[in-house]
DNA sequence: CTTGACCTTCCCCCACGGGGGAAGGTGCAG
DNA sequence: CTGCACCTTCCCCCGTGGGGGAAGGTCAAG
């Protein structure tokens, strides 16, 4: 966990003279990618991947080129994690986040996406249930049959 | 649809003189990869892929290098298609077929695999059902909420 | 003879969600 | 000074189930 000082901010904008020393004007904490990844239960690789995929805005860089993250990044990553745990794909999460960018709440959009997710889940559940019924029928047939009666010409007459 | 003649068989072993002409000693029908693929509702690419993956034995080759298939291949491909339709992975199907190779019926093995499939499907259905419940709860929260009350610091307070 | 429809091998490509590891820079401690 | 742990970019890899297309051989018909 590093610290970001006004020192740095003003160095960027030009004048650094007459400014208080570091440790005096601490502005906000800055985390390295590994720390923020750990805080979000992910790996640095995953964070770079999310940035590349547009789930995270291009991170601020320190003078050494290191990515700098604040607590808001952890919150955003938590949101992403919740979305993925909810079965949303990366692109769906990107859609939600993109809609929010301008500042307007994406609730309606989120609602649409969630409705789509519900329909998709119902579809998948129905497919798997039908598949399960078919597999169960095959299983019953195999369990009831005698291996000796297997039709050699069909590899397995029960499947 | 081509025809395989004794002619070819004996040409391979050497002496082809004194042999009956083709069309006389027809032995069995031989299909090209495209025909057999079409009969099985697949593409030639898929058949080569299955051969590479060990689902099909390395095909016999004609003198021109073309793969040669018989009706047994269609039956085997139908088995594979049934297995895939039943949700079996390529490697699971390979296991079943491998067990059958020596000649013993793999019914017990098939039964084990189907039992595993059932357990796996039940697991997946349970997961998706739980996920659906969570998504539905989020949906209800979003639908009941007022966008104006969105907590800007949390991206979307309902997810 | 030419054309078209087959076939062969070869290698690269898709989505998905990242992981592995190389080669090189950085920062702090001993 | 030398480790060590961290960071950077880069490119390739996993598994799943094939698809696309190039470059070249083969075969029958017109």
Tab-separated table of C-alpha atoms (C1' of nucleotides) in Angstrom:
chain	number	residue	atom	x	y	z
A	1	UNK	CA	0.000	0.000	0.000
A	2	UNK	CA	1.586	3.245	-1.158
A	3	UNK	CA	0.416	6.768	-0.668
A	4	UNK	CA	-0.370	9.395	-3.263
A	5	UNK	CA	0.699	12.891	-2.281
A	6	UNK	CA	-0.334	16.264	-3.583
A	7	UNK	CA	3.351	16.477	-4.367
A	8	UNK	CA	2.828	14.172	-7.288
A	9	UNK	CA	-0.315	15.866	-8.462
A	10	UNK	CA	1.355	19.236	-8.659
A	11	UNK	CA	4.524	17.911	-10.128
A	12	UNK	CA	2.392	16.868	-13.023
A	13	UNK	CA	0.765	20.248	-13.374
A	14	UNK	CA	4.030	22.120	-13.018
A	15	UNK	CA	4.728	24.055	-9.822
A	16	UNK	CA	6.028	22.036	-6.911
A	17	UNK	CA	7.750	24.813	-5.002
A	18	UNK	CA	6.283	26.147	-1.761
A	19	UNK	CA	4.317	22.967	-1.314
A	20	UNK	CA	4.074	21.129	1.997
A	21	UNK	CA	6.268	18.097	2.271
A	22	UNK	CA	4.899	14.642	1.656
A	23	UNK	CA	3.197	12.891	4.575
A	24	UNK	CA	1.510	16.207	5.279
A	25	UNK	CA	-0.943	16.468	2.415
A	26	UNK	CA	-1.824	12.860	1.917
A	27	UNK	CA	-4.641	12.844	-0.615
A	28	UNK	CA	-5.700	9.250	-0.994
A	29	UNK	CA	-4.228	5.811	-0.754
A	30	UNK	CA	-2.912	4.244	-3.921
A	31	UNK	CA	-2.690	0.532	-4.430
A	32	UNK	CA	-0.563	-1.470	-6.792
A	33	UNK	CA	-2.188	-3.981	-9.048
A	34	UNK	CA	-1.225	-6.924	-6.862
A	35	UNK	CA	-2.768	-5.381	-3.781
A	36	UNK	CA	-6.013	-4.446	-5.433
A	37	UNK	CA	-6.172	-7.855	-7.081
A	38	UNK	CA	-5.688	-9.541	-3.747
A	39	UNK	CA	-8.335	-7.292	-2.181
A	40	UNK	CA	-10.755	-8.343	-4.925
A	41	UNK	CA	-9.762	-12.009	-4.793
A	42	UNK	CA	-8.288	-11.942	-8.295
A	43	UNK	CA	-4.870	-12.019	-9.889
A	44	UNK	CA	-3.016	-9.114	-11.538
A	45	UNK	CA	-3.430	-10.971	-14.817
A	46	UNK	CA	-7.168	-10.849	-14.426
A	47	UNK	CA	-7.133	-7.110	-13.741
A	48	UNK	CA	-5.055	-6.425	-16.844
A	49	UNK	CA	-7.430	-8.647	-18.761
A	50	UNK	CA	-10.460	-6.731	-17.480
A	51	UNK	CA	-8.808	-3.440	-18.363
A	52	UNK	CA	-8.084	-4.752	-21.831
A	53	UNK	CA	-11.676	-5.949	-22.125
A	54	UNK	CA	-13.032	-2.559	-21.124
A	55	UNK	CA	-14.381	-3.570	-17.719
A	56	UNK	CA	-11.925	-1.222	-16.046
A	57	UNK	CA	-10.922	2.187	-17.375
A	58	UNK	CA	-7.255	2.440	-18.374
A	59	UNK	CA	-5.544	2.732	-15.022
A	60	UNK	CA	-3.671	5.849	-13.980
A	61	UNK	CA	0.044	5.267	-14.171
A	62	UNK	CA	2.701	6.297	-11.671
A	63	UNK	CA	5.937	7.872	-12.835
A	64	UNK	CA	7.358	4.365	-12.918
A	65	UNK	CA	4.628	3.149	-15.229
A	66	UNK	CA	2.918	1.113	-12.556
A	67	UNK	CA	-0.850	1.069	-12.572
A	68	UNK	CA	-2.440	2.974	-9.677
A	69	UNK	CA	-5.735	2.000	-8.148
A	70	UNK	CA	-7.922	3.488	-5.480
A	71	UNK	CA	-10.595	1.930	-3.311
A	72	UNK	CA	-13.161	2.684	-5.976
A	73	UNK	CA	-11.390	0.132	-8.149
A	74	UNK	CA	-11.930	-2.516	-5.507
A	75	UNK	CA	-15.607	-1.626	-5.423
A	76	UNK	CA	-15.799	-1.884	-9.199
A	77	UNK	CA	-14.033	-5.220	-9.146
A	78	UNK	CA	-16.423	-6.426	-6.482
A	79	UNK	CA	-19.261	-5.423	-8.751
A	80	UNK	CA	-17.665	-7.344	-11.606
A	81	UNK	CA	-17.179	-10.351	-9.354
A	82	UNK	CA	-20.815	-10.239	-8.294
A	83	UNK	CA	-21.887	-10.021	-11.904
A	84	UNK	CA	-19.747	-12.968	-12.905
A	85	UNK	CA	-20.986	-14.941	-9.918
A	86	UNK	CA	-24.468	-14.138	-11.182
A	87	UNK	CA	-23.568	-15.708	-14.491
A	88	UNK	CA	-23.124	-12.512	-16.478
A	89	UNK	CA	-20.573	-12.620	-19.249
A	90	UNK	CA	-17.785	-10.117	-19.517
A	91	UNK	CA	-19.557	-8.317	-22.333
A	92	UNK	CA	-22.805	-8.074	-20.390
A	93	UNK	CA	-20.966	-6.541	-17.460
A	94	UNK	CA	-19.248	-4.186	-19.868
A	95	UNK	CA	-22.640	-3.089	-21.128
A	96	UNK	CA	-23.870	-2.271	-17.655
A	97	UNK	CA	-20.705	-0.381	-16.791
A	98	UNK	CA	-20.668	1.449	-20.106
A	99	UNK	CA	-24.189	2.700	-19.634
A	100	UNK	CA	-23.283	4.025	-16.226
A	101	UNK	CA	-20.235	5.969	-17.399
A	102	UNK	CA	-22.043	9.223	-18.281
A	103	UNK	CA	-23.418	9.358	-14.769
A	104	UNK	CA	-26.976	8.200	-15.270
A	105	UNK	CA	-28.022	5.220	-13.259
A	106	UNK	CA	-28.281	2.137	-15.432
A	107	UNK	CA	-31.003	0.545	-13.397
A	108	UNK	CA	-33.377	0.211	-16.324
A	109	UNK	CA	-30.602	-1.237	-18.410
A	110	UNK	CA	-29.586	-3.533	-15.591
A	111	UNK	CA	-33.201	-4.580	-15.305
A	112	UNK	CA	-33.301	-5.457	-19.002
A	113	UNK	CA	-30.097	-7.414	-18.747
A	114	UNK	CA	-31.302	-9.261	-15.679
A	115	UNK	CA	-34.557	-10.095	-17.463
A	116	UNK	CA	-32.508	-11.465	-20.344
A	117	UNK	CA	-30.414	-13.448	-17.893
A	118	UNK	CA	-33.543	-14.902	-16.343
A	119	UNK	CA	-34.845	-15.978	-19.738
A	120	UNK	CA	-31.465	-17.444	-20.638
A	121	UNK	CA	-31.253	-19.315	-17.358
A	122	UNK	CA	-34.764	-20.677	-17.782
A	123	UNK	CA	-33.795	-21.852	-21.251
A	124	UNK	CA	-30.631	-23.544	-20.032
A	125	UNK	CA	-32.397	-25.154	-17.112
A	126	UNK	CA	-35.107	-26.466	-19.410
A	127	UNK	CA	-32.507	-27.883	-21.813
A	128	UNK	CA	-30.560	-29.546	-19.035
A	129	UNK	CA	-33.721	-30.956	-17.514
A	130	UNK	CA	-34.748	-32.461	-20.838
A	131	UNK	CA	-31.238	-33.806	-21.277
A	132	UNK	CA	-31.340	-35.265	-17.805
A	133	UNK	CA	-34.586	-37.057	-18.613
A	134	UNK	CA	-33.020	-38.568	-21.724
A	135	UNK	CA	-29.913	-39.653	-19.887
A	136	UNK	CA	-32.030	-41.088	-17.089
A	137	UNK	CA	-34.010	-43.130	-19.632
A	138	UNK	CA	-30.787	-44.465	-21.122
A	139	UNK	CA	-29.516	-45.262	-17.669
A	140	UNK	CA	-32.675	-47.179	-16.802
A	141	UNK	CA	-32.442	-49.122	-20.037
A	142	UNK	CA	-28.831	-50.046	-19.399
A	143	UNK	CA	-29.504	-50.932	-15.788
A	144	UNK	CA	-32.431	-53.132	-16.777
A	145	UNK	CA	-30.617	-54.869	-19.617
A	146	UNK	CA	-28.390	-57.876	-19.620
A	147	UNK	CA	-24.908	-57.282	-20.975
A	148	UNK	CA	-25.092	-60.655	-22.663
A	149	UNK	CA	-27.914	-59.411	-24.825
A	150	UNK	CA	-25.849	-56.525	-26.129
A	151	UNK	CA	-26.160	-56.162	-29.863
A	152	UNK	CA	-22.521	-56.248	-30.901
A	153	UNK	CA	-23.306	-54.519	-34.154
A	154	UNK	CA	-24.479	-51.347	-32.480
A	155	UNK	CA	-21.591	-50.640	-30.099
A	156	UNK	CA	-24.103	-50.173	-27.340
A	157	UNK	CA	-27.704	-50.892	-28.071
A	158	UNK	CA	-28.849	-48.827	-25.126
A	159	UNK	CA	-27.318	-45.566	-26.077
B	1	UNK	CA	-20.585	-44.450	-53.384
B	2	UNK	CA	-17.685	-46.527	-54.739
B	3	UNK	CA	-17.203	-50.251	-54.671
B	4	UNK	CA	-14.328	-52.251	-53.219
B	5	UNK	CA	-13.349	-55.207	-55.380
B	6	UNK	CA	-11.265	-58.290	-54.626
B	7	UNK	CA	-9.216	-56.871	-57.489
B	8	UNK	CA	-7.806	-54.246	-55.182
B	9	UNK	CA	-7.160	-56.661	-52.375
B	10	UNK	CA	-5.070	-58.946	-54.515
B	11	UNK	CA	-3.290	-56.169	-56.282
B	12	UNK	CA	-1.938	-55.243	-52.907
B	13	UNK	CA	-0.648	-58.741	-52.275
B	14	UNK	CA	0.883	-59.015	-55.727
B	15	UNK	CA	-0.723	-61.205	-58.370
B	16	UNK	CA	-3.573	-59.583	-60.233
B	17	UNK	CA	-3.512	-61.757	-63.375
B	18	UNK	CA	-6.229	-64.341	-63.934
B	19	UNK	CA	-8.563	-62.413	-61.670
B	20	UNK	CA	-12.179	-61.777	-62.527
B	21	UNK	CA	-12.932	-58.314	-63.758
B	22	UNK	CA	-14.405	-55.731	-61.437
B	23	UNK	CA	-18.161	-55.781	-60.954
B	24	UNK	CA	-17.937	-59.535	-60.601
B	25	UNK	CA	-16.389	-59.990	-57.189
B	26	UNK	CA	-17.817	-57.079	-55.376
B	27	UNK	CA	-16.941	-57.475	-51.733
B	28	UNK	CA	-18.482	-54.601	-49.871
B	29	UNK	CA	-19.519	-51.049	-50.441
B	30	UNK	CA	-16.996	-48.352	-49.690
B	31	UNK	CA	-17.896	-44.780	-48.939
B	32	UNK	CA	-15.840	-41.653	-49.180
B	33	UNK	CA	-15.571	-39.359	-46.202
B	34	UNK	CA	-18.085	-36.892	-47.602
B	35	UNK	CA	-20.709	-39.558	-48.128
B	36	UNK	CA	-20.329	-41.076	-44.722
B	37	UNK	CA	-20.281	-37.628	-43.145
B	38	UNK	CA	-23.486	-36.735	-44.912
B	39	UNK	CA	-25.062	-40.041	-43.857
B	40	UNK	CA	-24.174	-39.237	-40.267
B	41	UNK	CA	-25.211	-35.620	-40.511
B	42	UNK	CA	-21.679	-34.361	-40.012
B	43	UNK	CA	-18.957	-32.741	-42.073
B	44	UNK	CA	-15.742	-34.355	-43.340
B	45	UNK	CA	-13.857	-32.031	-41.013
B	46	UNK	CA	-15.694	-33.496	-38.058
B	47	UNK	CA	-14.858	-37.049	-39.103
B	48	UNK	CA	-11.164	-36.252	-39.422
B	49	UNK	CA	-11.391	-34.535	-36.058
B	50	UNK	CA	-13.002	-37.601	-34.498
B	51	UNK	CA	-10.377	-39.857	-36.033
B	52	UNK	CA	-7.667	-37.603	-34.645
B	53	UNK	CA	-9.374	-37.654	-31.239
B	54	UNK	CA	-9.529	-41.435	-31.226
B	55	UNK	CA	-13.293	-41.773	-31.612
B	56	UNK	CA	-12.779	-43.470	-34.963
B	57	UNK	CA	-10.003	-45.945	-35.756
B	58	UNK	CA	-7.555	-44.692	-38.387
B	59	UNK	CA	-9.504	-45.176	-41.605
B	60	UNK	CA	-8.429	-47.608	-44.277
B	61	UNK	CA	-6.941	-45.778	-47.215
B	62	UNK	CA	-7.500	-46.378	-50.916
B	63	UNK	CA	-4.606	-46.412	-53.336
B	64	UNK	CA	-5.279	-42.721	-53.862
B	65	UNK	CA	-4.960	-42.010	-50.172
B	66	UNK	CA	-8.652	-41.406	-49.698
B	67	UNK	CA	-10.189	-42.647	-46.476
B	68	UNK	CA	-12.516	-45.609	-46.928
B	69	UNK	CA	-15.539	-46.198	-44.752
B	70	UNK	CA	-18.118	-48.929	-44.503
B	71	UNK	CA	-21.603	-48.926	-43.057
B	72	UNK	CA	-20.176	-49.841	-39.672
B	73	UNK	CA	-18.602	-46.398	-39.621
B	74	UNK	CA	-21.999	-44.803	-40.027
B	75	UNK	CA	-23.290	-46.864	-37.124
B	76	UNK	CA	-20.342	-45.799	-35.013
B	77	UNK	CA	-20.873	-42.171	-35.928
B	78	UNK	CA	-24.531	-42.488	-35.041
B	79	UNK	CA	-23.473	-43.816	-31.675
B	80	UNK	CA	-21.153	-40.868	-31.246
B	81	UNK	CA	-23.924	-38.477	-32.241
B	82	UNK	CA	-26.293	-40.073	-29.751
B	83	UNK	CA	-23.679	-39.794	-27.040
B	84	UNK	CA	-23.036	-36.136	-27.817
B	85	UNK	CA	-26.756	-35.460	-27.923
B	86	UNK	CA	-26.880	-37.065	-24.486
B	87	UNK	CA	-24.355	-34.532	-23.285
B	88	UNK	CA	-21.311	-36.813	-23.255
B	89	UNK	CA	-17.984	-35.211	-23.968
B	90	UNK	CA	-15.685	-36.498	-26.646
B	91	UNK	CA	-13.409	-38.068	-24.050
B	92	UNK	CA	-16.312	-39.812	-22.341
B	93	UNK	CA	-17.401	-41.305	-25.642
B	94	UNK	CA	-13.823	-42.329	-26.303
B	95	UNK	CA	-13.821	-44.136	-22.975
B	96	UNK	CA	-16.937	-46.090	-23.847
B	97	UNK	CA	-15.629	-47.003	-27.270
B	98	UNK	CA	-12.220	-47.922	-25.893
B	99	UNK	CA	-13.734	-50.313	-23.393
B	100	UNK	CA	-15.681	-51.944	-26.150
B	101	UNK	CA	-12.677	-52.497	-28.409
B	102	UNK	CA	-11.605	-55.888	-26.978
B	103	UNK	CA	-15.084	-57.204	-27.690
B	104	UNK	CA	-16.613	-57.165	-24.261
B	105	UNK	CA	-19.779	-55.198	-23.943
B	106	UNK	CA	-19.177	-51.937	-22.109
B	107	UNK	CA	-22.654	-51.801	-20.670
B	108	UNK	CA	-21.433	-51.635	-17.080
B	109	UNK	CA	-19.024	-48.942	-18.067
B	110	UNK	CA	-21.714	-47.084	-19.944
B	111	UNK	CA	-23.896	-47.375	-16.897
B	112	UNK	CA	-21.204	-45.831	-14.715
B	113	UNK	CA	-20.710	-43.000	-17.146
B	114	UNK	CA	-24.410	-42.347	-17.413
B	115	UNK	CA	-24.676	-42.318	-13.621
B	116	UNK	CA	-21.874	-39.779	-13.552
B	117	UNK	CA	-23.657	-37.745	-16.192
B	118	UNK	CA	-26.836	-37.797	-14.143
B	119	UNK	CA	-24.993	-36.573	-11.071
B	120	UNK	CA	-23.257	-33.899	-13.116
B	121	UNK	CA	-26.515	-32.760	-14.672
B	122	UNK	CA	-28.233	-32.637	-11.287
B	123	UNK	CA	-25.339	-30.545	-10.019
B	124	UNK	CA	-25.516	-28.153	-12.943
B	125	UNK	CA	-29.281	-27.845	-12.719
B	126	UNK	CA	-29.045	-27.126	-9.008
B	127	UNK	CA	-26.389	-24.470	-9.602
B	128	UNK	CA	-28.385	-22.819	-12.347
B	129	UNK	CA	-31.536	-22.916	-10.275
B	130	UNK	CA	-29.778	-21.235	-7.367
B	131	UNK	CA	-28.304	-18.709	-9.755
B	132	UNK	CA	-31.723	-18.064	-11.216
B	133	UNK	CA	-33.110	-17.393	-7.752
B	134	UNK	CA	-30.336	-14.890	-7.079
B	135	UNK	CA	-30.821	-13.160	-10.408
B	136	UNK	CA	-34.566	-13.079	-9.843
B	137	UNK	CA	-34.037	-11.449	-6.461
B	138	UNK	CA	-31.790	-8.831	-8.047
B	139	UNK	CA	-34.365	-8.287	-10.731
B	140	UNK	CA	-37.127	-7.769	-8.181
B	141	UNK	CA	-34.958	-5.315	-6.258
B	142	UNK	CA	-34.190	-3.354	-9.395
B	143	UNK	CA	-37.812	-3.382	-10.510
B	144	UNK	CA	-38.974	-2.202	-7.086
B	145	UNK	CA	-36.307	0.455	-6.709
B	146	UNK	CA	-36.186	4.026	-7.840
B	147	UNK	CA	-33.286	4.889	-10.135
B	148	UNK	CA	-32.983	8.193	-8.343
B	149	UNK	CA	-32.043	6.372	-5.170
B	150	UNK	CA	-29.110	4.634	-6.827
B	151	UNK	CA	-26.013	4.814	-4.714
B	152	UNK	CA	-23.550	6.318	-7.142
B	153	UNK	CA	-20.603	4.983	-5.176
B	154	UNK	CA	-21.543	1.374	-5.773
B	155	UNK	CA	-21.989	1.357	-9.548
B	156	UNK	CA	-25.314	-0.364	-9.071
B	157	UNK	CA	-26.579	-0.813	-5.591
B	158	UNK	CA	-28.908	-3.598	-6.625
B	159	UNK	CA	-26.356	-5.988	-8.030
C	1	DC	C1'	-8.470	-31.125	-72.634
C	2	DT	C1'	-10.843	-28.816	-69.276
C	3	DT	C1'	-13.906	-28.263	-65.624
C	4	DG	C1'	-15.866	-29.301	-61.334
C	5	DA	C1'	-16.337	-31.958	-57.372
C	6	DC	C1'	-14.186	-34.616	-54.655
C	7	DC	C1'	-10.173	-35.773	-51.624
C	8	DT	C1'	-5.446	-34.860	-48.909
C	9	DT	C1'	-2.526	-32.230	-45.373
C	10	DC	C1'	-1.474	-27.953	-43.277
C	11	DC	C1'	-2.047	-24.159	-40.338
C	12	DC	C1'	-4.736	-20.503	-38.418
C	13	DC	C1'	-9.234	-18.972	-36.456
C	14	DC	C1'	-13.629	-18.434	-33.223
C	15	DA	C1'	-15.419	-17.655	-28.072
C	16	DC	C1'	-14.465	-18.171	-23.136
C	17	DG	C1'	-11.644	-16.453	-19.213
C	18	DG	C1'	-7.914	-16.064	-18.268
C	19	DG	C1'	-2.730	-18.738	-16.947
C	20	DG	C1'	2.426	-19.402	-17.781
C	21	DG	C1'	6.539	-17.674	-18.365
C	22	DA	C1'	10.186	-14.736	-20.717
C	23	DA	C1'	12.743	-10.418	-20.734
C	24	DG	C1'	13.367	-6.236	-18.617
C	25	DG	C1'	12.500	-2.133	-15.231
C	26	DT	C1'	11.777	-0.586	-10.145
C	27	DG	C1'	12.049	-0.144	-5.281
C	28	DC	C1'	13.380	-1.387	-0.748
C	29	DA	C1'	16.124	-4.007	2.726
C	30	DG	C1'	20.302	-6.000	4.308
D	1	DC	C1'	26.187	-4.284	-4.157
D	2	DT	C1'	23.078	-7.795	-4.211
D	3	DG	C1'	18.787	-9.986	-3.415
D	4	DC	C1'	14.081	-10.220	-3.598
D	5	DA	C1'	9.498	-8.988	-4.692
D	6	DC	C1'	7.009	-6.397	-7.394
D	7	DC	C1'	5.816	-4.219	-11.755
D	8	DT	C1'	5.759	-3.775	-17.227
D	9	DT	C1'	4.856	-5.756	-22.039
D	10	DC	C1'	4.937	-9.646	-25.015
D	11	DC	C1'	3.450	-13.820	-26.892
D	12	DC	C1'	1.948	-18.453	-26.460
D	13	DC	C1'	-0.920	-21.909	-24.014
D	14	DC	C1'	-5.035	-24.568	-21.716
D	15	DG	C1'	-9.778	-27.098	-23.207
D	16	DT	C1'	-14.085	-27.458	-26.134
D	17	DG	C1'	-15.614	-28.720	-30.803
D	18	DG	C1'	-14.780	-28.024	-34.532
D	19	DG	C1'	-14.733	-24.144	-39.099
D	20	DG	C1'	-12.184	-21.638	-42.951
D	21	DG	C1'	-9.300	-21.648	-46.412
D	22	DA	C1'	-4.773	-22.542	-48.960
D	23	DA	C1'	-2.110	-25.625	-51.875
D	24	DG	C1'	-2.159	-29.661	-54.208
D	25	DG	C1'	-3.728	-34.606	-55.867
D	26	DT	C1'	-7.634	-37.505	-58.166
D	27	DC	C1'	-11.436	-38.805	-60.814
D	28	DA	C1'	-15.388	-38.830	-63.953
D	29	DA	C1'	-18.067	-36.225	-67.296
D	30	DG	C1'	-18.600	-33.158	-71.201
